[in-house]
Every structure is written in structure tokens, then in C-alpha cells.
């Protein structure tokens, strides 16, 4: 199931396509197969390694058949063997009655392996509220 | 003001020391000086480049003289010229009357430069509530 992704962007496109399709095998084929891989979904505990990552996405796909996100690139940092992409992910509304889900930040880190570029870290963080509703700046 | 950090960990230690001391010049000396640098503090908009990063930390230090965090390493991904450190940051309580601030996730990405290792991305994300209080898994 694992394809050879010649560029970090190819692996990222495959990741979001597999997420939209709810295709667990294709999704896992994008991930680095080493224990270095780690995933931090919104308001979930950090999971590490391919087995734990498979389990969290299997649970996600049981709950929702697929997740369609509109993805906007914010910032790239690339080196010869690691690439960091910051994106804004906006879930497409699935409930026409409910409020549209807001965008969140996503960070995708890819590593060059002998099998092509693979996802090694996926992390989400909330986007801030509008400036006049933001809490005071603190760490 | 810029020191040569021989290891990503040296740059990370200097970052948290400068944060605790409220030392803006030392803090900025840890950051990569290129426009690749980016910072995502809790519930703040993404800022990019050394000037914007200086401004956000200057505002933080105006609000608080320094920020003391207990830092626990969770996960490292390192390559020859980029290093990714996932940590748990627990602010030390400053208000003995108030509830202790909870821990948050931090991601620090360092790049090897001719001037040593420098911080190129700092990002925070909330830690989830306890398992029985977590919202349903979704993206």
C-alpha cells in the first residue's frame, strides 16, 4: 500500500486525500514506519509509533467515515531530509443545521526515507479567537 | 548576544532560561535570524520572522517579567540539520490564591546554521482534559 512520495508535498496531499476517503491503509502508508512517528490530534493525548497512530485513526474513521478538510499553507521550513509544513485546516461542514466548524492550525513534519518522504509528525493547535476576544498574552 | 549552541538541546536550554529571566536579547539570540522562523504561542495568531517574534515576546515580558516553566521531554525527532523536540511545559504558579496553571504541549524545532543550532519554530497546543472528560475524537 505504501507509495514512494518524491516530495514532502506529495506525501501531504496523500495524507489529506486518505483522510477524506477514510482510507486507513493509504493513510498509514503515508506515515513513517519508525517509532519516531507521533501524532497530536485536537484535544487528544500524544500518541507515538505506528501501532498507536493506526489505532487513533481507526477510531476516528469508526466515528466519521472520512474527514474533509480545506487546507491552506501558511509556512514551510525545509531541509535536505526533514520538512515542516504549517497549515490551516478548515473542516467542511457536515451538519447543515449546526455552526460551521472553525479552522485549526496543523503542523506536518516529513522525513526523507529510502522509501521516499514520509509523515513523521502531525500536530494540531487551536486558532485564536478574533483579536478583541483574545485572552491576555501568556505562556 | 548570540551564542554558538553546539547541540539543539543547548539552544533549547537557553530559550527556557531566557524566558524565565525575561531576557529579550538572549531569547532573540536563540532564534534563527531568517524569515523562516515562526512562533505560535497559546491562543495567539501565528507570527513569522525575527521582527514579529521580537515584538510578541517584548509584549509578553511587558505583561510578565519572566515566565518560569517546568519542561518535560516527550519525544525527539532529529536529523543532521533539523531537530524536533516535543515537550510538556508546566507554568510554575505565580498566584498562590489561584488554581495552578495546567501543562501545555510545546514543539520546538531547531535548525543547524553556520552559527550553531537555532530555534526556527516554537509552537504550543493545549493538553487534553482527562480521558473521561475528553470531547469525541474528531479533526
PDB file of C-alpha atoms in Angstrom, chain B:
ATOM      1  CA  UNK B   1      24.492  38.487  22.135  1.00  0.00           C
ATOM      2  CA  UNK B   2      24.242  35.364  20.007  1.00  0.00           C
ATOM      3  CA  UNK B   3      25.971  32.330  21.383  1.00  0.00           C
ATOM      4  CA  UNK B   4      27.026  29.277  19.421  1.00  0.00           C
ATOM      5  CA  UNK B   5      24.872  26.345  20.510  1.00  0.00           C
ATOM      6  CA  UNK B   6      26.633  23.097  19.665  1.00  0.00           C
ATOM      7  CA  UNK B   7      23.506  20.983  20.180  1.00  0.00           C
ATOM      8  CA  UNK B   8      19.762  21.551  19.759  1.00  0.00           C
ATOM      9  CA  UNK B   9      19.424  20.888  23.485  1.00  0.00           C
ATOM     10  CA  UNK B  10      21.827  23.744  24.284  1.00  0.00           C
ATOM     11  CA  UNK B  11      19.649  26.134  22.280  1.00  0.00           C
ATOM     12  CA  UNK B  12      16.516  24.805  23.991  1.00  0.00           C
ATOM     13  CA  UNK B  13      18.001  25.231  27.466  1.00  0.00           C
ATOM     14  CA  UNK B  14      18.983  28.811  26.583  1.00  0.00           C
ATOM     15  CA  UNK B  15      15.460  29.502  25.280  1.00  0.00           C
ATOM     16  CA  UNK B  16      13.763  28.451  28.522  1.00  0.00           C
ATOM     17  CA  UNK B  17      16.426  30.191  30.647  1.00  0.00           C
ATOM     18  CA  UNK B  18      15.921  33.457  28.744  1.00  0.00           C
ATOM     19  CA  UNK B  19      12.148  33.071  29.051  1.00  0.00           C
ATOM     20  CA  UNK B  20      12.443  32.601  32.809  1.00  0.00           C
ATOM     21  CA  UNK B  21      14.783  35.612  33.114  1.00  0.00           C
ATOM     22  CA  UNK B  22      12.622  37.775  30.846  1.00  0.00           C
ATOM     23  CA  UNK B  23      15.826  38.441  28.863  1.00  0.00           C
ATOM     24  CA  UNK B  24      14.634  39.509  25.398  1.00  0.00           C
ATOM     25  CA  UNK B  25      18.111  39.896  23.876  1.00  0.00           C
ATOM     26  CA  UNK B  26      19.257  36.442  24.981  1.00  0.00           C
ATOM     27  CA  UNK B  27      15.948  34.967  23.823  1.00  0.00           C
ATOM     28  CA  UNK B  28      16.251  36.532  20.374  1.00  0.00           C
ATOM     29  CA  UNK B  29      19.829  35.225  20.162  1.00  0.00           C
ATOM     30  CA  UNK B  30      18.435  31.680  20.311  1.00  0.00           C
ATOM     31  CA  UNK B  31      16.149  32.262  17.320  1.00  0.00           C
ATOM     32  CA  UNK B  32      17.170  31.666  13.739  1.00  0.00           C
ATOM     33  CA  UNK B  33      17.596  35.086  12.154  1.00  0.00           C
ATOM     34  CA  UNK B  34      15.907  34.161   8.868  1.00  0.00           C
ATOM     35  CA  UNK B  35      12.350  34.783   7.763  1.00  0.00           C
ATOM     36  CA  UNK B  36      11.783  31.026   8.163  1.00  0.00           C
ATOM     37  CA  UNK B  37      11.373  31.484  11.904  1.00  0.00           C
ATOM     38  CA  UNK B  38       7.798  31.257  13.200  1.00  0.00           C
ATOM     39  CA  UNK B  39       6.095  31.236  16.578  1.00  0.00           C
ATOM     40  CA  UNK B  40       2.659  30.098  17.706  1.00  0.00           C
ATOM     41  CA  UNK B  41       2.022  30.994  21.364  1.00  0.00           C
ATOM     42  CA  UNK B  42      -1.144  29.705  23.089  1.00  0.00           C
ATOM     43  CA  UNK B  43      -4.257  31.278  21.554  1.00  0.00           C
ATOM     44  CA  UNK B  44      -2.253  33.856  19.609  1.00  0.00           C
ATOM     45  CA  UNK B  45      -2.019  34.255  15.855  1.00  0.00           C
ATOM     46  CA  UNK B  46       0.979  32.751  14.061  1.00  0.00           C
ATOM     47  CA  UNK B  47       3.848  35.234  13.838  1.00  0.00           C
ATOM     48  CA  UNK B  48       6.645  34.941  11.293  1.00  0.00           C
ATOM     49  CA  UNK B  49      10.148  36.373  11.081  1.00  0.00           C
ATOM     50  CA  UNK B  50      12.501  37.775  13.766  1.00  0.00           C
ATOM     51  CA  UNK B  51      10.891  41.231  13.956  1.00  0.00           C
ATOM     52  CA  UNK B  52       7.393  39.911  14.642  1.00  0.00           C
ATOM     53  CA  UNK B  53       8.758  37.311  17.067  1.00  0.00           C
ATOM     54  CA  UNK B  54      10.702  40.006  18.966  1.00  0.00           C
ATOM     55  CA  UNK B  55       7.535  42.082  19.212  1.00  0.00           C
ATOM     56  CA  UNK B  56       5.387  39.255  20.620  1.00  0.00           C
ATOM     57  CA  UNK B  57       7.980  38.361  23.295  1.00  0.00           C
ATOM     58  CA  UNK B  58       8.508  42.047  24.149  1.00  0.00           C
ATOM     59  CA  UNK B  59       4.748  42.264  24.773  1.00  0.00           C
ATOM     60  CA  UNK B  60       4.869  39.065  26.859  1.00  0.00           C
ATOM     61  CA  UNK B  61       7.715  40.418  29.028  1.00  0.00           C
ATOM     62  CA  UNK B  62       5.862  43.716  29.486  1.00  0.00           C
ATOM     63  CA  UNK B  63       2.915  41.727  30.830  1.00  0.00           C
ATOM     64  CA  UNK B  64       5.016  39.289  32.909  1.00  0.00           C
ATOM     65  CA  UNK B  65       8.643  39.925  33.837  1.00  0.00           C
ATOM     66  CA  UNK B  66       9.584  36.340  33.031  1.00  0.00           C
ATOM     67  CA  UNK B  67       7.887  33.003  32.562  1.00  0.00           C
ATOM     68  CA  UNK B  68       9.109  30.054  34.582  1.00  0.00           C
ATOM     69  CA  UNK B  69       8.160  26.728  33.080  1.00  0.00           C
ATOM     70  CA  UNK B  70       8.930  23.210  34.176  1.00  0.00           C
ATOM     71  CA  UNK B  71       9.788  21.381  30.951  1.00  0.00           C
ATOM     72  CA  UNK B  72       9.441  17.628  30.414  1.00  0.00           C
ATOM     73  CA  UNK B  73      10.700  15.988  27.216  1.00  0.00           C
ATOM     74  CA  UNK B  74       8.154  13.800  25.453  1.00  0.00           C
ATOM     75  CA  UNK B  75       9.606  12.996  22.029  1.00  0.00           C
ATOM     76  CA  UNK B  76      12.582  13.844  19.811  1.00  0.00           C
ATOM     77  CA  UNK B  77      12.997  13.557  16.063  1.00  0.00           C
ATOM     78  CA  UNK B  78      16.455  14.593  14.904  1.00  0.00           C
ATOM     79  CA  UNK B  79      18.176  14.746  11.539  1.00  0.00           C
ATOM     80  CA  UNK B  80      21.536  16.158  10.516  1.00  0.00           C
ATOM     81  CA  UNK B  81      20.228  19.710  10.191  1.00  0.00           C
ATOM     82  CA  UNK B  82      16.764  19.912  11.775  1.00  0.00           C
ATOM     83  CA  UNK B  83      15.700  18.723  15.225  1.00  0.00           C
ATOM     84  CA  UNK B  84      12.149  18.474  16.568  1.00  0.00           C
ATOM     85  CA  UNK B  85      11.538  18.361  20.321  1.00  0.00           C
ATOM     86  CA  UNK B  86       8.077  17.792  21.759  1.00  0.00           C
ATOM     87  CA  UNK B  87       7.848  18.866  25.383  1.00  0.00           C
ATOM     88  CA  UNK B  88       5.276  19.355  28.098  1.00  0.00           C
ATOM     89  CA  UNK B  89       5.508  22.848  29.603  1.00  0.00           C
ATOM     90  CA  UNK B  90       4.031  23.411  33.068  1.00  0.00           C
ATOM     91  CA  UNK B  91       3.949  27.064  34.154  1.00  0.00           C
ATOM     92  CA  UNK B  92       5.016  27.458  37.776  1.00  0.00           C
ATOM     93  CA  UNK B  93       2.187  29.038  39.771  1.00  0.00           C
ATOM     94  CA  UNK B  94       2.639  32.751  40.273  1.00  0.00           C
ATOM     95  CA  UNK B  95      -0.652  33.385  42.097  1.00  0.00           C
ATOM     96  CA  UNK B  96      -0.819  31.410  45.368  1.00  0.00           C
ATOM     97  CA  UNK B  97      -4.572  32.164  45.573  1.00  0.00           C
ATOM     98  CA  UNK B  98      -5.454  30.953  42.094  1.00  0.00           C
ATOM     99  CA  UNK B  99      -5.588  27.454  40.652  1.00  0.00           C
ATOM    100  CA  UNK B 100      -2.242  26.159  39.309  1.00  0.00           C
ATOM    101  CA  UNK B 101      -1.953  26.659  35.539  1.00  0.00           C
ATOM    102  CA  UNK B 102      -2.152  23.387  33.650  1.00  0.00           C
ATOM    103  CA  UNK B 103       0.551  21.954  31.404  1.00  0.00           C
ATOM    104  CA  UNK B 104       0.545  22.555  27.652  1.00  0.00           C
ATOM    105  CA  UNK B 105       2.324  20.882  24.760  1.00  0.00           C
ATOM    106  CA  UNK B 106       5.269  22.670  23.195  1.00  0.00           C
ATOM    107  CA  UNK B 107       7.024  21.855  19.933  1.00  0.00           C
ATOM    108  CA  UNK B 108      10.477  23.319  19.356  1.00  0.00           C
ATOM    109  CA  UNK B 109      12.191  22.938  16.005  1.00  0.00           C
ATOM    110  CA  UNK B 110      15.880  23.748  15.711  1.00  0.00           C
ATOM    111  CA  UNK B 111      17.991  24.214  12.597  1.00  0.00           C
ATOM    112  CA  UNK B 112      21.746  23.790  12.278  1.00  0.00           C
ATOM    113  CA  UNK B 113      23.268  27.028  10.955  1.00  0.00           C
ATOM    114  CA  UNK B 114      26.882  28.150  10.492  1.00  0.00           C
ATOM    115  CA  UNK B 115      26.358  29.924  13.863  1.00  0.00           C
ATOM    116  CA  UNK B 116      25.256  26.724  15.628  1.00  0.00           C
ATOM    117  CA  UNK B 117      21.792  25.363  16.331  1.00  0.00           C
ATOM    118  CA  UNK B 118      18.989  27.937  16.348  1.00  0.00           C
ATOM    119  CA  UNK B 119      15.286  27.831  17.167  1.00  0.00           C
ATOM    120  CA  UNK B 120      13.235  28.081  13.983  1.00  0.00           C
ATOM    121  CA  UNK B 121       9.743  27.197  15.261  1.00  0.00           C
ATOM    122  CA  UNK B 122       8.093  27.307  18.686  1.00  0.00           C
ATOM    123  CA  UNK B 123       4.507  26.118  18.866  1.00  0.00           C
ATOM    124  CA  UNK B 124       2.092  25.412  21.708  1.00  0.00           C
ATOM    125  CA  UNK B 125      -1.006  23.250  21.814  1.00  0.00           C
ATOM    126  CA  UNK B 126      -3.356  22.537  24.719  1.00  0.00           C
ATOM    127  CA  UNK B 127      -3.084  19.271  26.604  1.00  0.00           C
ATOM    128  CA  UNK B 128      -6.336  17.284  26.580  1.00  0.00           C
ATOM    129  CA  UNK B 129      -8.548  17.025  29.659  1.00  0.00           C
ATOM    130  CA  UNK B 130      -8.606  13.653  31.483  1.00  0.00           C
ATOM    131  CA  UNK B 131      -9.890  10.764  29.294  1.00  0.00           C
ATOM    132  CA  UNK B 132     -13.388  10.689  30.816  1.00  0.00           C
ATOM    133  CA  UNK B 133     -13.853  14.405  30.091  1.00  0.00           C
ATOM    134  CA  UNK B 134     -12.437  14.431  26.551  1.00  0.00           C
ATOM    135  CA  UNK B 135     -14.652  15.502  23.670  1.00  0.00           C
ATOM    136  CA  UNK B 136     -15.329  12.878  20.996  1.00  0.00           C
ATOM    137  CA  UNK B 137     -12.398  12.223  18.694  1.00  0.00           C
ATOM    138  CA  UNK B 138     -12.622  14.472  15.664  1.00  0.00           C
ATOM    139  CA  UNK B 139     -10.377  16.580  13.476  1.00  0.00           C
TER     140      UNK B 139
END
